[in-house]
Coordinates of C-alpha atoms in Angstrom, one line a residue:
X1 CA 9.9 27.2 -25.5
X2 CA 6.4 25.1 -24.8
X3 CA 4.0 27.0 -22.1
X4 CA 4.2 25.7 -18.7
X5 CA 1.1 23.7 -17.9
X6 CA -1.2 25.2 -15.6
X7 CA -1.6 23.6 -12.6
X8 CA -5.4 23.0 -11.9
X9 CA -7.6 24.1 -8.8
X10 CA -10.7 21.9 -7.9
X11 CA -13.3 23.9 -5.7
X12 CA -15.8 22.3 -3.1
X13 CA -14.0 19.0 -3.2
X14 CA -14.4 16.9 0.4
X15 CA -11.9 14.9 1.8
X16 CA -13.4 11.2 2.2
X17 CA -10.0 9.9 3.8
X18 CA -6.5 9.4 5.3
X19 CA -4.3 7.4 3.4
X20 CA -0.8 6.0 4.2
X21 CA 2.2 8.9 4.8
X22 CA -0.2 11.1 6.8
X23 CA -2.0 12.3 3.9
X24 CA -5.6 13.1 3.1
X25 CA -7.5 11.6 0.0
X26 CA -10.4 13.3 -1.7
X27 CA -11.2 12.5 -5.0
X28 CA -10.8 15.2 -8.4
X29 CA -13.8 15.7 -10.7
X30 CA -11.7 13.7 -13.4
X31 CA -12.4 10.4 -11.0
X32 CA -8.3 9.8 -10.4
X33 CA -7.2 10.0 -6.3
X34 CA -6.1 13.6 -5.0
X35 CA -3.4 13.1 -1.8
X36 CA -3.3 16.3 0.0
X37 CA -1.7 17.7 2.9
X38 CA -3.7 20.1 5.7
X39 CA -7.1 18.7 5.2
X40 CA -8.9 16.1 7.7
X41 CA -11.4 13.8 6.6
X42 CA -14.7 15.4 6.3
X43 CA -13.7 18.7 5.6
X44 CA -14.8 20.9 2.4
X45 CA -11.8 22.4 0.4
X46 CA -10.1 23.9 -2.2
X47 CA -7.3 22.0 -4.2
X48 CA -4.4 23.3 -6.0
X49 CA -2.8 20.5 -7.5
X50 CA 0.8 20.7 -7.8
X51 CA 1.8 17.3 -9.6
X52 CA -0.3 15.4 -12.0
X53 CA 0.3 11.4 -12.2
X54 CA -1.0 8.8 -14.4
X55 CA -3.4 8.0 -11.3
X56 CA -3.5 10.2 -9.1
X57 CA -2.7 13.9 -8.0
X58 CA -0.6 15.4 -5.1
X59 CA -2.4 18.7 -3.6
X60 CA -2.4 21.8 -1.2
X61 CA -5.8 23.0 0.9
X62 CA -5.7 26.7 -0.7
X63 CA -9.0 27.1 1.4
X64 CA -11.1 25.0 3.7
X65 CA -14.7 26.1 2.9
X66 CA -16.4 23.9 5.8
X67 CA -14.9 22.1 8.7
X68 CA -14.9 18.6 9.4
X69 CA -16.6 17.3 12.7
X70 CA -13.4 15.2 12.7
X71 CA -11.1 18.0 14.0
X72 CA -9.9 19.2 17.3
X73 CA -7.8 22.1 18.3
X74 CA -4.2 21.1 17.4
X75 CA -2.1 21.4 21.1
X76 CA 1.2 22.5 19.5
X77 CA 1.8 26.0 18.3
X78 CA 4.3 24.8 15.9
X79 CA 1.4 22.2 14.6
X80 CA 2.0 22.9 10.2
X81 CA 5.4 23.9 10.0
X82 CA 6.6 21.1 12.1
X83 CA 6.2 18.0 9.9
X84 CA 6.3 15.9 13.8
X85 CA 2.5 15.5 14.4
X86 CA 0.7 15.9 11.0
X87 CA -2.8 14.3 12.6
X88 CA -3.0 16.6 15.7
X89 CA -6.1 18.1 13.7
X90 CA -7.8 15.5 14.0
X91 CA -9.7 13.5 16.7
X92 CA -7.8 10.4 18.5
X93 CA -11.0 8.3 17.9
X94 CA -11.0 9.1 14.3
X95 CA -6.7 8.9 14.1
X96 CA -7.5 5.3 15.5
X97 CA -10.2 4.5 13.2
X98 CA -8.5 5.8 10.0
X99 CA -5.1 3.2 11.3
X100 CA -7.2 -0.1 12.0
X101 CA -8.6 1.2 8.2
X102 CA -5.0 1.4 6.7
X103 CA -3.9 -2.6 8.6
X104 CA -7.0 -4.0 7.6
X105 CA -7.1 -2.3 3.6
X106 CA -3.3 -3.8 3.4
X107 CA -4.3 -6.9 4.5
X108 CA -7.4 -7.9 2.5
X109 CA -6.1 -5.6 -0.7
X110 CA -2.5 -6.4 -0.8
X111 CA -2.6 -10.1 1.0
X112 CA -5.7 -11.1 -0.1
X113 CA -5.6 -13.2 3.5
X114 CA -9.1 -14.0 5.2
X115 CA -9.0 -12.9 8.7
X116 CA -11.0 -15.1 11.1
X117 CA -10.6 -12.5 14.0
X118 CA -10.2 -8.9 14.1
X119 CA -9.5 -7.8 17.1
X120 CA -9.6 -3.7 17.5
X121 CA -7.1 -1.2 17.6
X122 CA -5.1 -0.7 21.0
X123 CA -5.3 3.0 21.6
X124 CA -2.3 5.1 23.3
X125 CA -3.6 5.8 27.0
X126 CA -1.1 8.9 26.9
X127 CA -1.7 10.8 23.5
X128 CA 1.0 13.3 24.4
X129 CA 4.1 13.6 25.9
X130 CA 4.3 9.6 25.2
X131 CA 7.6 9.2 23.9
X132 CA 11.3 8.3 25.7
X133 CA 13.8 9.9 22.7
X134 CA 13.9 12.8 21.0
X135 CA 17.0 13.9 18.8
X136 CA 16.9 17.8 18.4
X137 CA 19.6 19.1 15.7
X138 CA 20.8 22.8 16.4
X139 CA 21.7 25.2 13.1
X140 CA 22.7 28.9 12.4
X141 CA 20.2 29.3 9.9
X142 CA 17.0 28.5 11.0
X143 CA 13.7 28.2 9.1
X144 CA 12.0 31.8 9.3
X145 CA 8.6 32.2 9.0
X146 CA 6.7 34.6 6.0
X147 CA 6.1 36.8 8.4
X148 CA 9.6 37.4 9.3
X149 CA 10.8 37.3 5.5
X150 CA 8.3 39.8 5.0
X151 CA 9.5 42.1 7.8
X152 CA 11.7 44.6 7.4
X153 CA 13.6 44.4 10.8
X154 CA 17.2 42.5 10.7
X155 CA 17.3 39.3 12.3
X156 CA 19.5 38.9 15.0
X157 CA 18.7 35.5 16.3
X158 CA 19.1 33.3 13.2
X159 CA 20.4 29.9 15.9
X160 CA 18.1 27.1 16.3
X161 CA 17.8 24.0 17.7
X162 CA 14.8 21.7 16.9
X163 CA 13.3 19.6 14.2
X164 CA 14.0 19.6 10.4
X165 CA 11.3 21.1 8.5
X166 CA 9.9 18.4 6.0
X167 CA 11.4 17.8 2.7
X168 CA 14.6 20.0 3.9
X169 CA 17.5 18.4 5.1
X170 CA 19.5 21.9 6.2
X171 CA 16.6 23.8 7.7
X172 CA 15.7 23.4 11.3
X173 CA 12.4 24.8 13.2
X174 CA 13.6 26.1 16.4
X175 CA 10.9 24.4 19.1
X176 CA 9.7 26.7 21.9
X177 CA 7.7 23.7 22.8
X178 CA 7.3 20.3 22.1
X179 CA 4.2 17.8 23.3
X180 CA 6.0 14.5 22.3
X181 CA 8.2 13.9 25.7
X182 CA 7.7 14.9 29.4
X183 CA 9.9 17.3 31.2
X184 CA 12.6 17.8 31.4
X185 CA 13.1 17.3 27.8
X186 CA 11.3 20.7 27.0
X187 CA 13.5 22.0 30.1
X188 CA 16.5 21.3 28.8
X189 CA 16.4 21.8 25.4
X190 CA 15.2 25.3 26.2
X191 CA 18.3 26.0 28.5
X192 CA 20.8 24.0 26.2
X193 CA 19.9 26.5 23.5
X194 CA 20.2 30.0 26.1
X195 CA 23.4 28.5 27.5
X196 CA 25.3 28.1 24.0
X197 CA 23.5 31.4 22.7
X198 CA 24.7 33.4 25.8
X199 CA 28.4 32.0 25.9
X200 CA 28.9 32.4 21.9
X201 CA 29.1 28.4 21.1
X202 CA 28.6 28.1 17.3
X203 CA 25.4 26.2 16.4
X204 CA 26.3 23.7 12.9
X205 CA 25.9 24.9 9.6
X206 CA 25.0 21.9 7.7
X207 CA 26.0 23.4 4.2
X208 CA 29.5 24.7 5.2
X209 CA 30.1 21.4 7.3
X210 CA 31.3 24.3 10.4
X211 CA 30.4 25.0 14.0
X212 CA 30.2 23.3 17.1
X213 CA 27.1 21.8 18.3
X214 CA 25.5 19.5 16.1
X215 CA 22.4 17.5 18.3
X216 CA 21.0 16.7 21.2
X217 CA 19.5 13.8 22.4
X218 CA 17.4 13.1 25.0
X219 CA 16.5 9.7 26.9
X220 CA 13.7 9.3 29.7
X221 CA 12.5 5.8 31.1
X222 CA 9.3 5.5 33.1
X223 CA 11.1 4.9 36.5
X224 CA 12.2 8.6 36.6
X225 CA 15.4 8.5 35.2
X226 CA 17.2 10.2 31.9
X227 CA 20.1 10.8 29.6
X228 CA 21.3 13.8 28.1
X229 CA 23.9 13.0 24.7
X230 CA 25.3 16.6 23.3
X231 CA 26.6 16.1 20.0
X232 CA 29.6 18.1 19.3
X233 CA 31.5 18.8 15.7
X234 CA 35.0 19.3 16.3
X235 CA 36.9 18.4 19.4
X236 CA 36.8 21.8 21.4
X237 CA 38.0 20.6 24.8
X238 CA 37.2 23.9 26.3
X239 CA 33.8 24.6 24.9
X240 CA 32.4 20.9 25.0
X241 CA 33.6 21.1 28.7
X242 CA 31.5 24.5 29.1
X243 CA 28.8 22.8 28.2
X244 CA 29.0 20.0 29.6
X245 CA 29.9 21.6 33.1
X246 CA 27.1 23.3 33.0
X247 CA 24.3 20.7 32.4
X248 CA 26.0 18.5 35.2
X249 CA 25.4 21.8 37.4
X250 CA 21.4 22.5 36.1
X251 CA 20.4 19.2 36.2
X252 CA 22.2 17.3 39.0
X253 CA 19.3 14.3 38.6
X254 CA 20.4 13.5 35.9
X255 CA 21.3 9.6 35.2
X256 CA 23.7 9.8 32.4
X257 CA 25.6 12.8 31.0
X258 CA 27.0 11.8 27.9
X259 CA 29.1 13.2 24.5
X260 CA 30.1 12.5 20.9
X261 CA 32.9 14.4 18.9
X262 CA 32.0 13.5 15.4
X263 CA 33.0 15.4 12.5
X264 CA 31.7 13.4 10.0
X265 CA 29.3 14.3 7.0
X266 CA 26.5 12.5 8.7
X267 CA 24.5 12.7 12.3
X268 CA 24.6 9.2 12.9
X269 CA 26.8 7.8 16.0
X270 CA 26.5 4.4 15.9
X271 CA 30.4 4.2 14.3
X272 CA 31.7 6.9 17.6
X273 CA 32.5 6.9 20.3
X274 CA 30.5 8.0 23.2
X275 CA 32.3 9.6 25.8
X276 CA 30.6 9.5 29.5
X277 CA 31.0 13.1 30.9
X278 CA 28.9 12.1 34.2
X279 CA 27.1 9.2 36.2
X280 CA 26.9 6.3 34.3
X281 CA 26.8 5.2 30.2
X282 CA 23.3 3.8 30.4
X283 CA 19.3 4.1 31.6
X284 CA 17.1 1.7 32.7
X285 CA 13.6 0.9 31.6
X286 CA 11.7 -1.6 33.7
X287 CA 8.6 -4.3 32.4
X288 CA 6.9 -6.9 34.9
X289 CA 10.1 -6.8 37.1
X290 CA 12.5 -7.6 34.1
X291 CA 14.9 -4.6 33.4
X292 CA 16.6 -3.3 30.5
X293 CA 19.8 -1.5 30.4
X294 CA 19.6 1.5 27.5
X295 CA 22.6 3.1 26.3
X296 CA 23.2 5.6 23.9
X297 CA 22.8 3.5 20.6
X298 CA 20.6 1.2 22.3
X299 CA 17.0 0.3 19.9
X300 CA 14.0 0.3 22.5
X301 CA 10.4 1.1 21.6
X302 CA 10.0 5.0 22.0
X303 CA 6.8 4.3 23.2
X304 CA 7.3 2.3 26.3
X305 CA 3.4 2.0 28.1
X306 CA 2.4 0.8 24.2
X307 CA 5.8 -1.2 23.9
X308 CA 3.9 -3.0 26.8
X309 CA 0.8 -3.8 25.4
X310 CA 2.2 -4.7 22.2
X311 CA 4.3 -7.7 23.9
X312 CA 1.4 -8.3 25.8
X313 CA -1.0 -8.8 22.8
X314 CA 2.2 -10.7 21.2
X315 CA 2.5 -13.0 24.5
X316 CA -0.9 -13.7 24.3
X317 CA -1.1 -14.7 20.6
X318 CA 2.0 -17.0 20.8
X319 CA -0.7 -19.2 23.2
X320 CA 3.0 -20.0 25.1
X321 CA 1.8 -23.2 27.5
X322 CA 5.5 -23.8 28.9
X323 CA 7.0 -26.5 26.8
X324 CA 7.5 -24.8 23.4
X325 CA 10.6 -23.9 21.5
X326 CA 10.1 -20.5 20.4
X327 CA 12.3 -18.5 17.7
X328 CA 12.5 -14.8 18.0
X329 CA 13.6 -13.2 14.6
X330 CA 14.7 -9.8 14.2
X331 CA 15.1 -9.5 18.5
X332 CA 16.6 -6.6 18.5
X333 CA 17.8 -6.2 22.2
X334 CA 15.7 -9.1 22.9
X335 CA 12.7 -7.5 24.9
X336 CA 10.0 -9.6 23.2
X337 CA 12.3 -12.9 23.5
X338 CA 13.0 -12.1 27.5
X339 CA 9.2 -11.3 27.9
X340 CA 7.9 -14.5 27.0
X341 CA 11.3 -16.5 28.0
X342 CA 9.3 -17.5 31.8
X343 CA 6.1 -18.9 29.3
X344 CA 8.5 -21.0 27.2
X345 CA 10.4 -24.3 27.2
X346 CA 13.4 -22.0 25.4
X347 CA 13.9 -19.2 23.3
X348 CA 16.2 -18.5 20.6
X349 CA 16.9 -14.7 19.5
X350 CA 18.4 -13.3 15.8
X351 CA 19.5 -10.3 14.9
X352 CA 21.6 -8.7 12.6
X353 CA 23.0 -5.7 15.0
X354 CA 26.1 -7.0 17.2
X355 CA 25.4 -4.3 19.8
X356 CA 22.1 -5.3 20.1
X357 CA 22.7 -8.7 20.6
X358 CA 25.3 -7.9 23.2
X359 CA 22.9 -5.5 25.0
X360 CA 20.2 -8.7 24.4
X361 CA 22.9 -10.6 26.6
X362 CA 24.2 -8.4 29.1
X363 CA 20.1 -7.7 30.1
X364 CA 19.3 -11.6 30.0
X365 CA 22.0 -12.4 32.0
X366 CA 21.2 -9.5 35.0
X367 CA 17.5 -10.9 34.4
X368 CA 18.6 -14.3 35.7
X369 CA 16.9 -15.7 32.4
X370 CA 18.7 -19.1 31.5
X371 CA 16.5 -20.4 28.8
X372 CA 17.3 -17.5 26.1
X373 CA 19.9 -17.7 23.3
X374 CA 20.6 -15.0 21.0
X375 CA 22.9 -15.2 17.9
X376 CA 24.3 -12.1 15.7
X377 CA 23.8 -12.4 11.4
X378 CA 22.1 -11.3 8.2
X379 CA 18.6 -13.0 8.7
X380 CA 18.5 -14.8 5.1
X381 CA 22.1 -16.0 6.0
X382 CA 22.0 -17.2 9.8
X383 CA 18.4 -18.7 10.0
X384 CA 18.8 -21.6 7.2
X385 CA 18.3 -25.4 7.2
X386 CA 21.8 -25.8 9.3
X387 CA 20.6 -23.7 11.7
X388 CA 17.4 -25.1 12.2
X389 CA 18.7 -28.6 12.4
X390 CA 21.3 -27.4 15.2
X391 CA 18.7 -26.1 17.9
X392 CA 15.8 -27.7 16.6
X393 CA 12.3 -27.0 14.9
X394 CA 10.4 -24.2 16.6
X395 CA 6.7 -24.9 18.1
X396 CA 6.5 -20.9 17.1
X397 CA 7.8 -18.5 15.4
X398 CA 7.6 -15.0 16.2
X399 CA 8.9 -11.9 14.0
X400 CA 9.6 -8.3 14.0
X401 CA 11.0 -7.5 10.8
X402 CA 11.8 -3.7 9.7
X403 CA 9.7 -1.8 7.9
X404 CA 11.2 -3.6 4.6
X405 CA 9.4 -6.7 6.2
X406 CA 11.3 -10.3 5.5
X407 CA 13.6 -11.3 3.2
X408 CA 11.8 -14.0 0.3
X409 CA 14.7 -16.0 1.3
X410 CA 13.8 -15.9 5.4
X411 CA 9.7 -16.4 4.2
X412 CA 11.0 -19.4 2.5
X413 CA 12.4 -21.1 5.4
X414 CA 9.3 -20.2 7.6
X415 CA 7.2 -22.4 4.8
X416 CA 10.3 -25.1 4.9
X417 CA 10.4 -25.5 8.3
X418 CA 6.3 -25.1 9.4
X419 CA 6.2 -24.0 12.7
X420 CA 2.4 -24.7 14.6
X421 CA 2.5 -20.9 15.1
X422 CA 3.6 -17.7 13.8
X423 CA 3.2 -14.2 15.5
X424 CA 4.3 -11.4 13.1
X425 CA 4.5 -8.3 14.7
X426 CA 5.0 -5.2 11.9
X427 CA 5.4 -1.8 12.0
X428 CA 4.6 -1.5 8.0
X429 CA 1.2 -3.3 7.0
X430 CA 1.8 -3.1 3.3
X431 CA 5.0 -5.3 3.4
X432 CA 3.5 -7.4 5.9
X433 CA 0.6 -8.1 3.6
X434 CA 3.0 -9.0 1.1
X435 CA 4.3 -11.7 3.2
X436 CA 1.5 -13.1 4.7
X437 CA 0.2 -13.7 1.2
X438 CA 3.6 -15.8 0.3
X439 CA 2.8 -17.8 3.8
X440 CA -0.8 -18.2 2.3
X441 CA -0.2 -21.2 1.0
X442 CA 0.5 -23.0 4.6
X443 CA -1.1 -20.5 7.0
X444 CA -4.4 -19.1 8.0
X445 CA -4.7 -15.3 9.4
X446 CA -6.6 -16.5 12.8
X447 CA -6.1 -13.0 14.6
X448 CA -5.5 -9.5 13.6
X449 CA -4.5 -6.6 16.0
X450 CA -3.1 -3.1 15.7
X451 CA -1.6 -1.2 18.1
X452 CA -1.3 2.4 18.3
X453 CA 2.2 3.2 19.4
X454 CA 2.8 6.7 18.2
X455 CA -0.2 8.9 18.5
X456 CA -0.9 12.0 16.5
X457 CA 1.2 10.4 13.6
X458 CA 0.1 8.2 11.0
X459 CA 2.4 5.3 12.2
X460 CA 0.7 2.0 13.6
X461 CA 1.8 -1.8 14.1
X462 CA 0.1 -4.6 13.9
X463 CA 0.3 -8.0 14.9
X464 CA -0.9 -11.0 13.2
X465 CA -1.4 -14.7 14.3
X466 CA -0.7 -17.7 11.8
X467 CA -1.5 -21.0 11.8
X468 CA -0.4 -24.2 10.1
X469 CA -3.7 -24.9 7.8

């Protein structure tokens, strides 16, 4: 048998940046890239590399030797065993500057697009408690810290219900606290978990596929009103009811009360069905007097103050006068399409999600908005030359694509068909630099802007304005 290869430690190296995944980069004596995990940029360390590429290593801080002037005191106790908020080390300035870094590197190294105008970064106004839905997952066997392994007192407590450590899909961190949403999420995820440990309900164990409660979600808007989804196993009227009785008791504000019996190998629910337990299926977020009916499978930015600015910044782009036709691809529920409907001649929504689209309808129609059309299909397949010809050639184009970005097929119509204008709003940069350097050929980059949307996370959009050259 051949002698494992050591794995090498590199002393006194300093961390020059952040790179894309929430890592840092610092770079090995050997010249290739080290991606590490723990450090902030700035700091002095020591490096144990634990995998060894052609370019590049992947590393572990075994010691930070001097501290960067980047950092701040993380806010969360759970802050390095949770994987939620990997930048909380580090300064929101900084976080901000290392994301408008990331967009623009993409850009100019993977486009190769000139920008005329680089706007800066949107910053989050709230850098906590920020976000309107958080899934929690609840488990029998919960991740124990060294400390606990290395006692030798029996554990008696081994439920959990909180996040999945990273990298390991049947271990869950049970959350005392949580900074990401307001009360009462913390509230009543807190007294969720006391309820079902005090009356014996059986938290899920992932491997065996046994036990009763699986998740829960939890849904806030900004007008004050939230939705609590339990997420039950098997179909045990009497315990689900238990449950169920008593959040309806604790928390008699809430808006909608809401269940799922799904014994399925996965967590997803968009194939159940969603039981209402109490007050109605649905929440409502609200934006410049237009409203927007949320239901338990509903998409809506989980940011909603940044969701804001980022249709804002994508109004404002699109240069709407009045008297343009303007396609919305990818509209998801349609919230860009019905914020710039009242700027527009008419607006025409795609999607590939039925339920969105029929959530996109239901909230134009109690909008009173008459000039929006939305139609349901595979992008590549429903936005073609027929398609086109039918409801005519858009003055502008604007596109939110997923984090895959679009399809060569859908770029190749936007080059076919040459809108004036395209606004591409993206929540990857790399794939939207890949496109943008396909639409090269027939557009110019006139405007560049990110926007922070999830804070304390590596995450950022960005939205870019094209331009027939």
């Amino acid at each position: 048998m051949g002698r494992k290869k050591s794995k090498p430690v590199f002393e006194n190296v300093e961390v020059t940046g952040a790179g894309a995944k929430g890592k840092s980069i610092a770079k090995a004596p050997d010249g290739k890239v080290i991606f590490l995990t723990g450090a902030v940029p700035g700091d002095i360390v020591d490096i144990q590399a634990y995998k060894k590429r052609k370019a590049y290593y992947e590393g572990k801080v075994l010691a930070i030797k001097s501290y960067s002037d980047k950092r701040t005191e993380p806010k969360c106790k759970h802050f390095g065993v949770c994987g939620g908020c990997k930048w909380q080390a580090m300064g929101y300035e900084h976080q901000l500057n290392f994301k408008e870094q990331e967009v623009l590197n993409n850009l100019q190294r993977i486009g190769k697009v000139d920008i005329e105008e680089i706007v800066p970064i949107s910053g989050s106004n709230e850098q906590y408690f920020y976000r309107n839905k958080m899934e929690f997952s609840f488990s029998d066997s919960r991740w124990l810290s060294l400390d606990e392994i290395q006692s030798e007192k029996e554990i008696e407590d081994r439920n959990a219900l909180g996040f999945h450590i990273p990298g390991m899909w049947d271990k869950i961190l049970d959350l005392d606290e949580c900074h990401l949403q307001a009360e009462p999420s913390n509230t009543i995820r807190l007294a969720v978990r006391e309820f079902a440990v005090k009356n014996n309900l059986p938290f899920f164990n992932t491997r065996n596929q046994e036990g009763l409660l699986r998740t829960l979600m939890l849904r806030t808007s900004s007008n004050g009103q939230f939705m609590i989804l339990v997420q039950f196993f098997r179909n045990d009227k009497a315990e689900i009811e238990l449950l169920m009785e008593f959040l309806k008791t604790e928390f008699p504000e809430v808006t909608s009360l809401q269940y799922v019996v799904n014994s399925k190998g996965n967590d997803t629910i968009y194939d159940q069905e969603v039981i209402c337990y109490h007050g109605q299926d649905y929440i409502e977020e609200e934006m410049e007097g237009l409203r927007f009916k949320i239901n338990a499978k509903s998409f809506y930015q989980t940011n909603a103050s940044q969701a804001y600015e980022l249709y804002k910044i994508t109004r404002n782009f699109a240069g709407l006068t009045g008297e343009e036709l303007v396609y919305d691809l990818y509209t998801g529920t349609g919230t860009i399409a019905q914020f710039v409907a009242k700027n527009a001649k008419k607006v025409i929504g795609v999607e590939s999600v039925p339920e969105a689209i029929a959530d996109a309808k239901v909230n134009a129609l109690n909008n009173n908005i008459d000039n929006v059309e939305f139609y349901v299909g595979d992008m590549k397949k429903v936005f073609t030359s027929g398609f086109v010809n039918e409801h005519g050639v858009p003055d502008i184009v604007i596109t939110d694509p997923p984090r895959d970005g679009m399809h060569k097929d859908v770029v190749a119509q936007l080059l076919a068909i040459q809108a004036k204008r395209i606004v591409y709003v993206s929540c990857n940069s790399a794939t939207q630099a890949r496109d943008l350097a396909l639409l090269d050929e027939t557009y110019k980059v006139i405007k560049s802007q990110a926007v922070d949307m999830f804070p304390q996370t590596h995450h950022v959009e960005n939205v870019v304005l094209l331009e027939l050259r």
